[in-house]
mmCIF file of C-alpha atoms in Angstrom:
data_model
loop_
_atom_site.group_PDB
_atom_site.id
_atom_site.type_symbol
_atom_site.label_atom_id
_atom_site.label_comp_id
_atom_site.label_asym_id
_atom_site.label_seq_id
_atom_site.Cartn_x
_atom_site.Cartn_y
_atom_site.Cartn_z
ATOM 1 C CA UNK A 151 89.936 165.784 133.389
ATOM 2 C CA UNK A 152 93.351 166.331 134.939
ATOM 3 C CA UNK A 153 93.326 169.966 133.975
ATOM 4 C CA UNK A 154 89.928 170.494 135.513
ATOM 5 C CA UNK A 155 90.963 168.839 138.762
ATOM 6 C CA UNK A 156 94.090 170.949 138.978
ATOM 7 C CA UNK A 157 92.122 174.082 138.468
ATOM 8 C CA UNK A 158 89.596 172.982 141.067
ATOM 9 C CA UNK A 159 92.284 172.193 143.646
ATOM 10 C CA UNK A 160 94.155 175.310 142.763
ATOM 11 C CA UNK A 161 91.759 177.397 144.784
ATOM 12 C CA UNK A 162 89.774 178.704 141.840
ATOM 13 C CA UNK A 163 86.064 178.511 141.991
ATOM 14 C CA UNK A 164 84.848 175.083 141.017
ATOM 15 C CA UNK A 165 81.384 176.272 140.366
ATOM 16 C CA UNK A 166 80.086 175.115 137.031
ATOM 17 C CA UNK A 167 82.777 172.457 136.904
ATOM 18 C CA UNK A 168 80.598 169.441 137.425
ATOM 19 C CA UNK A 169 82.506 166.770 135.537
ATOM 20 C CA UNK A 170 80.357 165.493 132.651
ATOM 21 C CA UNK A 171 81.315 161.883 133.343
ATOM 22 C CA UNK A 172 79.652 161.856 136.696
ATOM 23 C CA UNK A 173 76.438 163.425 135.596
ATOM 24 C CA UNK A 174 73.591 160.932 135.784
ATOM 25 C CA UNK A 175 71.863 160.216 132.519
ATOM 26 C CA UNK A 176 68.636 161.688 133.736
ATOM 27 C CA UNK A 177 66.512 159.425 131.544
ATOM 28 C CA UNK A 178 67.285 156.259 133.481
ATOM 29 C CA UNK A 179 64.464 155.668 135.936
ATOM 30 C CA UNK A 180 65.500 154.703 139.444
ATOM 31 C CA UNK A 181 63.015 152.063 140.474
ATOM 32 C CA UNK A 182 62.881 150.573 143.930
ATOM 33 C CA UNK A 183 64.622 147.168 143.855
ATOM 34 C CA UNK A 184 61.606 145.377 145.258
ATOM 35 C CA UNK A 185 59.381 146.145 142.303
ATOM 36 C CA UNK A 186 61.259 143.753 139.946
ATOM 37 C CA UNK A 187 61.412 140.007 140.172
ATOM 38 C CA UNK A 188 63.558 138.161 137.690
ATOM 39 C CA UNK A 189 61.557 135.205 136.445
ATOM 40 C CA UNK A 190 63.626 134.131 133.499
ATOM 41 C CA UNK A 191 67.110 134.951 132.347
ATOM 42 C CA UNK A 192 68.259 134.075 128.830
ATOM 43 C CA UNK A 193 71.902 134.972 128.357
ATOM 44 C CA UNK A 194 73.111 135.269 124.782
ATOM 45 C CA UNK A 195 76.834 134.896 124.124
ATOM 46 C CA UNK A 196 78.790 135.950 121.085
ATOM 47 C CA UNK A 197 82.098 134.282 120.537
ATOM 48 C CA UNK A 198 84.999 134.465 118.125
ATOM 49 C CA UNK A 199 88.422 132.925 117.826
ATOM 50 C CA UNK A 200 90.853 134.981 119.833
ATOM 51 C CA UNK A 201 93.363 135.298 117.042
ATOM 52 C CA UNK A 202 95.467 138.266 116.137
ATOM 53 C CA UNK A 203 94.793 138.049 112.454
ATOM 54 C CA UNK A 204 95.374 141.606 111.406
ATOM 55 C CA UNK A 205 96.574 140.446 108.022
ATOM 56 C CA UNK A 206 94.560 139.386 105.037
ATOM 57 C CA UNK A 207 95.625 135.746 104.610
ATOM 58 C CA UNK A 208 95.401 136.100 100.842
ATOM 59 C CA UNK A 209 97.585 139.130 100.122
ATOM 60 C CA UNK A 210 99.277 139.212 103.576
ATOM 61 C CA UNK A 211 98.688 142.959 103.870
ATOM 62 C CA UNK A 212 97.160 144.477 107.023
ATOM 63 C CA UNK A 213 93.376 144.499 106.912
ATOM 64 C CA UNK A 214 93.397 148.120 108.088
ATOM 65 C CA UNK A 215 95.144 149.064 104.878
ATOM 66 C CA UNK A 216 93.752 148.680 101.367
ATOM 67 C CA UNK A 217 94.764 145.531 99.494
ATOM 68 C CA UNK A 218 97.800 145.845 97.257
ATOM 69 C CA UNK A 219 95.897 146.129 94.023
ATOM 70 C CA UNK A 220 93.909 149.011 95.508
ATOM 71 C CA UNK A 221 97.076 150.621 96.877
ATOM 72 C CA UNK A 222 98.667 150.508 93.457
ATOM 73 C CA UNK A 223 95.633 151.940 91.685
ATOM 74 C CA UNK A 224 95.195 154.497 94.505
ATOM 75 C CA UNK A 225 91.756 153.272 95.485
ATOM 76 C CA UNK A 226 91.128 153.819 99.150
ATOM 77 C CA UNK A 227 87.652 152.351 99.299
ATOM 78 C CA UNK A 228 88.972 148.829 99.872
ATOM 79 C CA UNK A 229 86.681 147.183 102.412
ATOM 80 C CA UNK A 230 86.995 144.129 104.623
ATOM 81 C CA UNK A 231 84.641 141.172 104.384
ATOM 82 C CA UNK A 232 83.832 138.800 107.257
ATOM 83 C CA UNK A 233 82.484 135.351 106.675
ATOM 84 C CA UNK A 234 80.118 133.547 109.014
ATOM 85 C CA UNK A 235 83.182 131.592 110.104
ATOM 86 C CA UNK A 236 84.494 134.937 111.397
ATOM 87 C CA UNK A 237 87.489 134.961 109.085
ATOM 88 C CA UNK A 238 88.212 138.309 107.506
ATOM 89 C CA UNK A 239 89.836 139.225 104.195
ATOM 90 C CA UNK A 240 89.983 142.195 101.897
ATOM 91 C CA UNK A 241 86.789 142.132 99.886
ATOM 92 C CA UNK A 242 88.841 142.533 96.687
ATOM 93 C CA UNK A 243 91.046 139.538 97.505
ATOM 94 C CA UNK A 244 88.131 137.394 98.597
ATOM 95 C CA UNK A 245 85.964 138.144 95.572
ATOM 96 C CA UNK A 246 88.865 137.194 93.297
ATOM 97 C CA UNK A 247 89.171 133.878 95.120
ATOM 98 C CA UNK A 248 85.419 133.227 95.123
ATOM 99 C CA UNK A 249 85.212 134.004 91.416
ATOM 100 C CA UNK A 250 87.957 131.459 90.808
ATOM 101 C CA UNK A 251 86.770 128.876 93.342
ATOM 102 C CA UNK A 252 83.144 128.737 92.215
ATOM 103 C CA UNK A 253 84.416 127.729 88.799
ATOM 104 C CA UNK A 254 86.307 124.797 90.315
ATOM 105 C CA UNK A 255 85.594 123.504 93.788
ATOM 106 C CA UNK A 256 82.867 125.773 95.142
ATOM 107 C CA UNK A 257 83.254 128.774 97.405
ATOM 108 C CA UNK A 258 84.904 127.915 100.691
ATOM 109 C CA UNK A 259 86.751 129.965 103.269
ATOM 110 C CA UNK A 260 90.441 129.661 102.399
ATOM 111 C CA UNK A 261 91.322 129.378 106.091
ATOM 112 C CA UNK A 262 88.833 126.883 107.498
ATOM 113 C CA UNK A 263 87.264 125.400 104.359
ATOM 114 C CA UNK A 264 83.777 126.153 105.669
ATOM 115 C CA UNK A 265 81.169 127.137 103.120
ATOM 116 C CA UNK A 266 81.781 130.846 102.499
ATOM 117 C CA UNK A 267 78.796 132.921 103.613
ATOM 118 C CA UNK A 268 79.280 136.662 103.946
ATOM 119 C CA UNK A 269 78.481 137.858 107.433
ATOM 120 C CA UNK A 270 79.486 141.491 107.158
ATOM 121 C CA UNK A 271 81.204 143.904 104.830
ATOM 122 C CA UNK A 272 82.765 147.083 106.144
ATOM 123 C CA UNK A 273 85.815 148.565 107.739
ATOM 124 C CA UNK B 75 113.465 121.627 74.682
ATOM 125 C CA UNK B 76 110.368 120.652 76.650
ATOM 126 C CA UNK B 77 108.004 120.984 73.721
ATOM 127 C CA UNK B 78 108.286 124.668 72.968
ATOM 128 C CA UNK B 79 104.995 126.413 72.378
ATOM 129 C CA UNK B 80 102.881 123.852 74.123
ATOM 130 C CA UNK B 81 100.843 124.587 77.188
ATOM 131 C CA UNK B 82 100.064 122.223 79.967
ATOM 132 C CA UNK B 83 98.064 122.506 83.136
ATOM 133 C CA UNK B 84 100.899 121.360 85.381
ATOM 134 C CA UNK B 85 104.192 122.051 83.644
ATOM 135 C CA UNK B 86 105.891 125.358 84.527
ATOM 136 C CA UNK B 87 108.120 125.012 81.495
ATOM 137 C CA UNK B 88 105.070 124.827 79.209
ATOM 138 C CA UNK B 89 103.158 127.769 80.628
ATOM 139 C CA UNK B 90 103.329 130.150 77.674
ATOM 140 C CA UNK B 91 99.885 131.495 78.485
ATOM 141 C CA UNK B 92 101.395 133.097 81.607
ATOM 142 C CA UNK B 93 103.992 135.030 79.613
ATOM 143 C CA UNK B 94 101.497 137.417 78.081
ATOM 144 C CA UNK B 95 100.061 138.568 81.425
ATOM 145 C CA UNK B 96 101.841 140.946 83.746
ATOM 146 C CA UNK B 97 101.820 139.483 87.282
ATOM 147 C CA UNK B 98 99.542 141.661 89.423
ATOM 148 C CA UNK B 99 100.817 143.537 92.467
ATOM 149 C CA UNK B 100 99.443 140.999 94.946
ATOM 150 C CA UNK B 101 101.316 138.276 93.084
ATOM 151 C CA UNK B 102 104.581 140.210 93.187
ATOM 152 C CA UNK B 103 104.381 141.163 96.836
ATOM 153 C CA UNK B 104 103.219 137.718 97.905
ATOM 154 C CA UNK B 105 106.125 136.153 96.039
ATOM 155 C CA UNK B 106 108.692 138.445 97.607
ATOM 156 C CA UNK B 107 107.221 137.532 100.988
ATOM 157 C CA UNK B 108 107.207 133.819 100.153
ATOM 158 C CA UNK B 109 110.823 134.011 99.006
ATOM 159 C CA UNK B 110 111.910 135.943 102.077
ATOM 160 C CA UNK B 111 110.266 133.349 104.294
ATOM 161 C CA UNK B 112 111.848 130.476 102.351
ATOM 162 C CA UNK B 113 115.319 131.987 102.653
ATOM 163 C CA UNK B 114 114.750 132.569 106.362
ATOM 164 C CA UNK B 115 113.691 128.938 106.887
ATOM 165 C CA UNK B 116 116.638 127.845 104.799
ATOM 166 C CA UNK B 117 119.004 129.775 107.044
ATOM 167 C CA UNK B 118 117.564 128.055 110.111
ATOM 168 C CA UNK B 119 118.535 124.933 108.256
ATOM 169 C CA UNK B 120 116.395 122.097 109.565
ATOM 170 C CA UNK B 121 114.226 121.546 106.494
ATOM 171 C CA UNK B 122 116.730 120.556 103.803
ATOM 172 C CA UNK B 123 114.880 122.687 101.268
ATOM 173 C CA UNK B 124 116.887 125.264 99.354
ATOM 174 C CA UNK B 125 115.673 127.849 96.885
ATOM 175 C CA UNK B 126 117.217 129.856 94.125
ATOM 176 C CA UNK B 127 114.879 132.688 93.151
ATOM 177 C CA UNK B 128 115.199 134.318 89.760
ATOM 178 C CA UNK B 129 116.298 137.906 90.399
ATOM 179 C CA UNK B 130 114.885 139.065 87.075
ATOM 180 C CA UNK B 131 111.512 137.449 87.535
ATOM 181 C CA UNK B 132 109.994 136.824 90.946
ATOM 182 C CA UNK B 133 107.498 134.354 89.523
ATOM 183 C CA UNK B 134 110.181 131.790 88.675
ATOM 184 C CA UNK B 135 112.485 129.855 90.953
ATOM 185 C CA UNK B 136 114.507 126.706 91.365
ATOM 186 C CA UNK B 137 114.397 124.534 94.462
ATOM 187 C CA UNK B 138 116.600 121.769 95.801
ATOM 188 C CA UNK B 139 114.931 119.278 98.094
ATOM 189 C CA UNK B 140 117.112 116.740 99.877
ATOM 190 C CA UNK B 141 115.515 113.353 100.452
ATOM 191 C CA UNK B 142 114.625 112.854 104.142
ATOM 192 C CA UNK B 143 116.679 110.479 106.299
ATOM 193 C CA UNK B 144 115.288 107.012 107.032
ATOM 194 C CA UNK B 145 113.471 106.908 103.706
ATOM 195 C CA UNK B 146 114.591 105.374 100.401
ATOM 196 C CA UNK B 147 115.178 108.946 99.191
ATOM 197 C CA UNK B 148 117.774 109.488 101.943
ATOM 198 C CA UNK B 149 120.102 112.319 100.991
ATOM 199 C CA UNK B 150 119.117 112.334 97.308
ATOM 200 C CA UNK B 151 119.330 115.657 95.476
ATOM 201 C CA UNK B 152 116.063 116.545 93.776
ATOM 202 C CA UNK B 153 115.784 119.767 91.828
ATOM 203 C CA UNK B 154 112.554 121.473 90.914
ATOM 204 C CA UNK B 155 111.450 124.278 88.678
ATOM 205 C CA UNK B 156 108.627 126.378 90.106
ATOM 206 C CA UNK B 157 106.590 129.039 88.445
ATOM 207 C CA UNK B 158 103.668 130.961 89.910
ATOM 208 C CA UNK B 159 100.758 132.303 87.836
ATOM 209 C CA UNK B 160 100.209 136.043 87.241
ATOM 210 C CA UNK B 161 97.218 135.915 89.602
ATOM 211 C CA UNK B 162 99.062 134.037 92.379
ATOM 212 C CA UNK B 163 97.971 133.199 95.099
ATOM 213 C CA UNK B 164 94.457 132.850 93.670
ATOM 214 C CA UNK B 165 95.594 129.930 91.521
ATOM 215 C CA UNK B 166 98.374 127.471 92.474
ATOM 216 C CA UNK B 167 101.997 127.362 91.321
ATOM 217 C CA UNK B 168 103.212 124.791 88.800
ATOM 218 C CA UNK B 169 106.127 122.571 89.723
ATOM 219 C CA UNK B 170 108.280 120.228 87.684
ATOM 220 C CA UNK B 171 110.696 117.687 89.055
ATOM 221 C CA UNK B 172 113.946 118.063 87.117
ATOM 222 C CA UNK B 173 115.622 115.023 88.652
ATOM 223 C CA UNK B 174 114.235 112.216 86.532
ATOM 224 C CA UNK B 175 117.278 110.690 84.805
ATOM 225 C CA UNK B 176 116.234 112.302 81.513
ATOM 226 C CA UNK B 177 112.586 111.388 82.004
ATOM 227 C CA UNK B 178 113.456 107.743 82.611
ATOM 228 C CA UNK B 179 112.906 107.352 86.354
ATOM 229 C CA UNK B 180 109.606 107.475 88.171
ATOM 230 C CA UNK B 181 110.659 108.291 91.714
ATOM 231 C CA UNK B 182 107.399 107.291 93.311
ATOM 232 C CA UNK B 183 103.673 106.933 92.808
ATOM 233 C CA UNK B 184 103.343 110.737 92.818
ATOM 234 C CA UNK B 185 106.649 111.667 91.165
ATOM 235 C CA UNK B 186 106.276 110.810 87.499
ATOM 236 C CA UNK B 187 109.207 110.273 85.170
ATOM 237 C CA UNK B 188 108.108 113.220 82.997
ATOM 238 C CA UNK B 189 108.520 115.533 85.994
ATOM 239 C CA UNK B 190 104.846 115.776 86.850
ATOM 240 C CA UNK B 191 104.088 115.791 90.575
ATOM 241 C CA UNK B 192 100.754 114.421 91.712
ATOM 242 C CA UNK B 193 99.748 116.571 94.625
ATOM 243 C CA UNK B 194 96.219 117.680 95.408
ATOM 244 C CA UNK B 195 97.210 121.253 96.305
ATOM 245 C CA UNK B 196 98.812 121.577 92.868
ATOM 246 C CA UNK B 197 95.567 120.426 91.301
ATOM 247 C CA UNK B 198 97.189 117.300 89.883
ATOM 248 C CA UNK B 199 95.662 114.791 92.284
ATOM 249 C CA UNK B 200 92.280 114.324 93.981
ATOM 250 C CA UNK B 201 92.008 115.670 97.511
ATOM 251 C CA UNK B 202 92.182 118.977 99.347
ATOM 252 C CA UNK B 203 92.874 121.603 96.749
ATOM 253 C CA UNK B 204 94.874 124.815 96.693
ATOM 254 C CA UNK B 205 93.680 127.775 98.724
ATOM 255 C CA UNK B 206 95.191 131.257 98.544
ATOM 256 C CA UNK B 207 96.503 131.092 102.113
ATOM 257 C CA UNK B 208 99.076 128.516 100.993
ATOM 258 C CA UNK B 209 102.492 129.447 99.692
ATOM 259 C CA UNK B 210 105.432 128.080 97.734
ATOM 260 C CA UNK B 211 107.132 126.926 100.935
ATOM 261 C CA UNK B 212 104.126 124.793 101.800
ATOM 262 C CA UNK B 213 104.142 123.228 98.356
ATOM 263 C CA UNK B 214 107.831 122.324 98.690
ATOM 264 C CA UNK B 215 107.261 120.818 102.140
ATOM 265 C CA UNK B 216 104.386 118.762 100.743
ATOM 266 C CA UNK B 217 106.633 117.494 97.956
ATOM 267 C CA UNK B 218 109.281 116.575 100.500
ATOM 268 C CA UNK B 219 106.657 114.666 102.468
ATOM 269 C CA UNK B 220 105.885 112.570 99.369
ATOM 270 C CA UNK B 221 109.431 111.234 99.767
ATOM 271 C CA UNK B 222 108.497 108.769 102.478
ATOM 272 C CA UNK B 223 109.321 105.199 103.362
ATOM 273 C CA UNK B 224 106.899 102.539 102.139
ATOM 274 C CA UNK B 225 106.565 104.856 99.165
ATOM 275 C CA UNK B 226 104.298 102.449 97.306
ATOM 276 C CA UNK B 227 101.593 103.151 99.884
ATOM 277 C CA UNK B 228 101.171 106.587 98.261
ATOM 278 C CA UNK B 229 99.529 104.741 95.379
ATOM 279 C CA UNK B 230 95.759 104.923 95.973
ATOM 280 C CA UNK B 231 94.992 101.180 95.904
ATOM 281 C CA UNK B 232 98.064 100.291 98.003
ATOM 282 C CA UNK B 233 97.412 102.640 100.914
ATOM 283 C CA UNK B 234 96.417 99.889 103.324
ATOM 284 C CA UNK B 235 99.303 97.541 102.534
ATOM 285 C CA UNK B 236 101.572 96.594 105.412
ATOM 286 C CA UNK B 237 105.002 98.191 105.583
ATOM 287 C CA UNK B 238 106.313 94.592 105.459
ATOM 288 C CA UNK B 239 104.391 93.683 102.299
ATOM 289 C CA UNK B 240 106.980 92.250 99.846
ATOM 290 C CA UNK B 241 105.835 94.615 97.063
ATOM 291 C CA UNK B 242 106.156 97.623 99.381
ATOM 292 C CA UNK B 243 109.624 96.520 100.557
ATOM 293 C CA UNK B 244 110.813 95.777 97.004
ATOM 294 C CA UNK B 245 109.583 99.135 95.768
ATOM 295 C CA UNK B 246 111.512 100.953 98.499
ATOM 296 C CA UNK B 247 114.655 99.039 97.520
ATOM 297 C CA UNK B 248 114.165 100.074 93.909
ATOM 298 C CA UNK B 249 113.727 103.729 94.915
ATOM 299 C CA UNK B 250 116.845 103.518 97.107
ATOM 300 C CA UNK B 251 118.832 102.215 94.128
ATOM 301 C CA UNK B 252 117.520 104.887 91.781
ATOM 302 C CA UNK B 253 118.022 107.629 94.359
ATOM 303 C CA UNK B 254 121.712 106.746 94.753
ATOM 304 C CA UNK B 255 122.201 106.119 91.027
ATOM 305 C CA UNK B 256 120.340 109.174 89.669
ATOM 306 C CA UNK B 257 119.548 111.689 92.429
ATOM 307 C CA UNK B 258 122.994 111.295 94.001
ATOM 308 C CA UNK B 259 125.594 110.057 91.497
ATOM 309 C CA UNK B 260 124.145 111.629 88.331
ATOM 310 C CA UNK B 261 123.268 114.878 90.118
ATOM 311 C CA UNK B 262 126.705 115.209 91.702
ATOM 312 C CA UNK B 263 128.459 114.356 88.436
ATOM 313 C CA UNK B 264 126.573 117.218 86.817
ATOM 314 C CA UNK B 265 127.289 119.518 89.775
ATOM 315 C CA UNK B 266 131.049 118.919 89.373
ATOM 316 C CA UNK B 267 130.934 120.142 85.801
ATOM 317 C CA UNK B 268 131.486 123.902 85.813
ATOM 318 C CA UNK B 269 129.418 124.226 82.641
ATOM 319 C CA UNK B 270 126.264 122.752 84.167
ATOM 320 C CA UNK B 271 123.164 124.874 84.479
ATOM 321 C CA UNK B 272 122.624 124.192 88.191
ATOM 322 C CA UNK B 273 122.913 127.274 90.392
ATOM 323 C CA UNK B 274 126.325 127.448 92.082
ATOM 324 C CA UNK B 275 124.501 127.585 95.394
ATOM 325 C CA UNK B 276 122.974 124.142 94.748
ATOM 326 C CA UNK B 277 126.188 122.702 93.305
ATOM 327 C CA UNK B 278 128.063 123.570 96.435
ATOM 328 C CA UNK B 279 125.406 122.167 98.788
ATOM 329 C CA UNK B 280 125.266 118.944 96.765
ATOM 330 C CA UNK B 281 129.021 118.422 96.701
ATOM 331 C CA UNK B 282 129.495 119.128 100.416
ATOM 332 C CA UNK B 283 126.630 116.841 101.337
ATOM 333 C CA UNK B 284 128.044 114.179 99.054
ATOM 334 C CA UNK B 285 131.338 114.083 100.920
ATOM 335 C CA UNK B 286 129.522 113.806 104.228
ATOM 336 C CA UNK B 287 127.052 111.118 103.234
ATOM 337 C CA UNK B 288 129.022 109.044 100.761
ATOM 338 C CA UNK B 289 130.033 106.344 103.291
ATOM 339 C CA UNK B 290 126.359 105.719 104.074
ATOM 340 C CA UNK B 291 125.435 105.259 100.403
ATOM 341 C CA UNK B 292 128.460 103.024 99.821
ATOM 342 C CA UNK B 293 127.324 100.830 102.693
ATOM 343 C CA UNK B 294 123.812 100.583 101.234
ATOM 344 C CA UNK B 295 125.337 99.450 97.931
ATOM 345 C CA UNK B 296 127.461 96.843 99.697
ATOM 346 C CA UNK B 297 124.465 95.527 101.644
ATOM 347 C CA UNK B 298 122.523 94.967 98.425
ATOM 348 C CA UNK B 299 125.234 93.894 96.005
ATOM 349 C CA UNK B 300 123.982 90.282 96.057
ATOM 350 C CA UNK B 301 120.911 91.475 94.152
ATOM 351 C CA UNK B 302 122.898 92.721 91.165
ATOM 352 C CA UNK B 303 121.502 91.568 87.853
ATOM 353 C CA UNK B 304 117.976 91.076 89.183
ATOM 354 C CA UNK B 305 115.342 93.053 87.270
ATOM 355 C CA UNK B 306 113.930 96.193 88.932
ATOM 356 C CA UNK B 307 110.270 95.333 88.713
ATOM 357 C CA UNK B 308 107.536 97.703 89.724
ATOM 358 C CA UNK B 309 103.764 97.747 89.618
ATOM 359 C CA UNK B 310 103.824 100.283 86.803
ATOM 360 C CA UNK B 311 105.334 97.776 84.380
ATOM 361 C CA UNK B 312 108.042 100.176 83.280
ATOM 362 C CA UNK B 313 111.245 98.678 81.998
ATOM 363 C CA UNK B 314 113.725 99.856 84.562
ATOM 364 C CA UNK B 315 116.650 97.530 83.786
ATOM 365 C CA UNK B 316 118.459 95.587 86.460
ATOM 366 C CA UNK B 317 120.002 96.385 89.847
ATOM 367 C CA UNK B 318 123.592 97.552 89.509
ATOM 368 C CA UNK B 319 124.657 98.197 93.114
ATOM 369 C CA UNK B 320 128.298 97.339 92.330
ATOM 370 C CA UNK B 321 128.487 99.830 89.462
ATOM 371 C CA UNK B 322 126.807 102.541 91.532
ATOM 372 C CA UNK B 323 129.265 101.996 94.383
ATOM 373 C CA UNK B 324 132.210 102.312 91.995
ATOM 374 C CA UNK B 325 130.675 105.497 90.622
ATOM 375 C CA UNK B 326 130.450 106.989 94.113
ATOM 376 C CA UNK B 327 134.107 106.149 94.802
ATOM 377 C CA UNK B 328 135.183 107.664 91.467
ATOM 378 C CA UNK B 329 133.258 110.848 92.202
ATOM 379 C CA UNK B 330 134.878 111.601 95.544
ATOM 380 C CA UNK B 331 138.264 112.986 94.313
ATOM 381 C CA UNK B 332 136.482 114.910 91.563
ATOM 382 C CA UNK B 333 134.150 116.526 94.088
ATOM 383 C CA UNK B 334 137.107 117.577 96.239
ATOM 384 C CA UNK B 335 138.828 119.144 93.216
ATOM 385 C CA UNK B 336 135.641 120.883 92.063
ATOM 386 C CA UNK B 337 135.028 122.327 95.528
ATOM 387 C CA UNK B 338 138.596 123.689 95.534
ATOM 388 C CA UNK B 339 137.991 125.355 92.166
ATOM 389 C CA UNK B 340 134.741 126.805 93.473
ATOM 390 C CA UNK B 341 136.521 128.131 96.565
ATOM 391 C CA UNK B 342 139.178 129.825 94.424
ATOM 392 C CA UNK B 343 136.555 131.313 92.133
ATOM 393 C CA UNK B 344 134.662 132.609 95.148
ATOM 394 C CA UNK B 345 137.796 134.196 96.642
ATOM 395 C CA UNK B 346 138.607 135.924 93.369
ATOM 396 C CA UNK B 347 135.024 136.973 92.920
ATOM 397 C CA UNK B 348 134.969 138.178 96.503
ATOM 398 C CA UNK B 349 138.032 140.389 96.001
ATOM 399 C CA UNK B 350 136.433 142.097 93.052
ATOM 400 C CA UNK B 351 133.412 142.959 95.114
ATOM 401 C CA UNK B 352 135.323 144.006 98.218
ATOM 402 C CA UNK B 353 137.952 146.265 96.582
ATOM 403 C CA UNK B 354 135.836 149.319 95.658
ATOM 404 C CA UNK B 355 134.344 149.425 99.131
ATOM 405 C CA UNK B 356 137.822 149.239 100.712
ATOM 406 C CA UNK B 357 139.030 152.239 98.694
ATOM 407 C CA UNK B 358 136.172 154.355 99.966
#
């Protein structure tokens, strides 16, 4: 953007330099304000603990990086798993724990002890 | 010597099944982190927990926990052997209390005379179990917290007893006696002996602490000497012998000059050892 502005102010022709950011979407209809009446408003909030947990609490390695076992065996497809409690771990680490925990005490989140239900798997 | 070849679900010295498995990379890196953190906390020095990791094998370590002040364990030197499994931290470490007067003293409801420690996170007691977010430091702190006053109230059916209950008070007195007799006097006597297997690091801590805290233990002995000869009864019906406060006090007094001499020897050895290490660097 800076470059474009400099060029524009530098006396060169600014024709054809309509900045993309300012271009209206075109699809969005502009309706007169009076034609809408809000009758009901149902806000939906999503919340999560505001914690800086960038580490997997099991192996203590950054969640952005593969877990150690994957690093050692050069597997890069190590994904992160989120529970419904919003705690995240490496999927490899968590599945090891779940495999062990179901045999003993039942599968619980290691951090908050809530019943472990997978919410999302990904990166 | 602890039943070679046997396996046990709590005893790190009978964990042969762990020898055949190579610790995985998570285990190794977690342990080096745990150890680093423990040494850092140790340097800050307000926990009275000291560790001696095994350089050859990260999964094994020794720990020295000093009994907290204002408890019957006050100042006592308790050593532990800790070993973590090859799949640590998925499954918990195993810990053995090595300060048991040759398996003769039960130091509390949760500290058995055979070295077993009843602690839910170790899987040896009902209650909240191990989770992989825990670490060795947490286990050691939990063990230290078992060393509390009104120790008998750690026994499930005695939890609601008053701190003034005669049984609770008597049990604390018994633990105080055994702490000074075994965890202080016996431990320090062993630490003086250059041939003992304790890490030098622990020996030095124990001997320096001894000199500092000896007057307090001597006073405790003097305050209780009228009880000498009375049997040390406890709810577990173990034969514990009789109170010997006078003998213990004499033992403490006899140890003092020996500790001073042993610390001098250790100092000299360190200076000599230090010179050997320093010289090559100085030549460069």
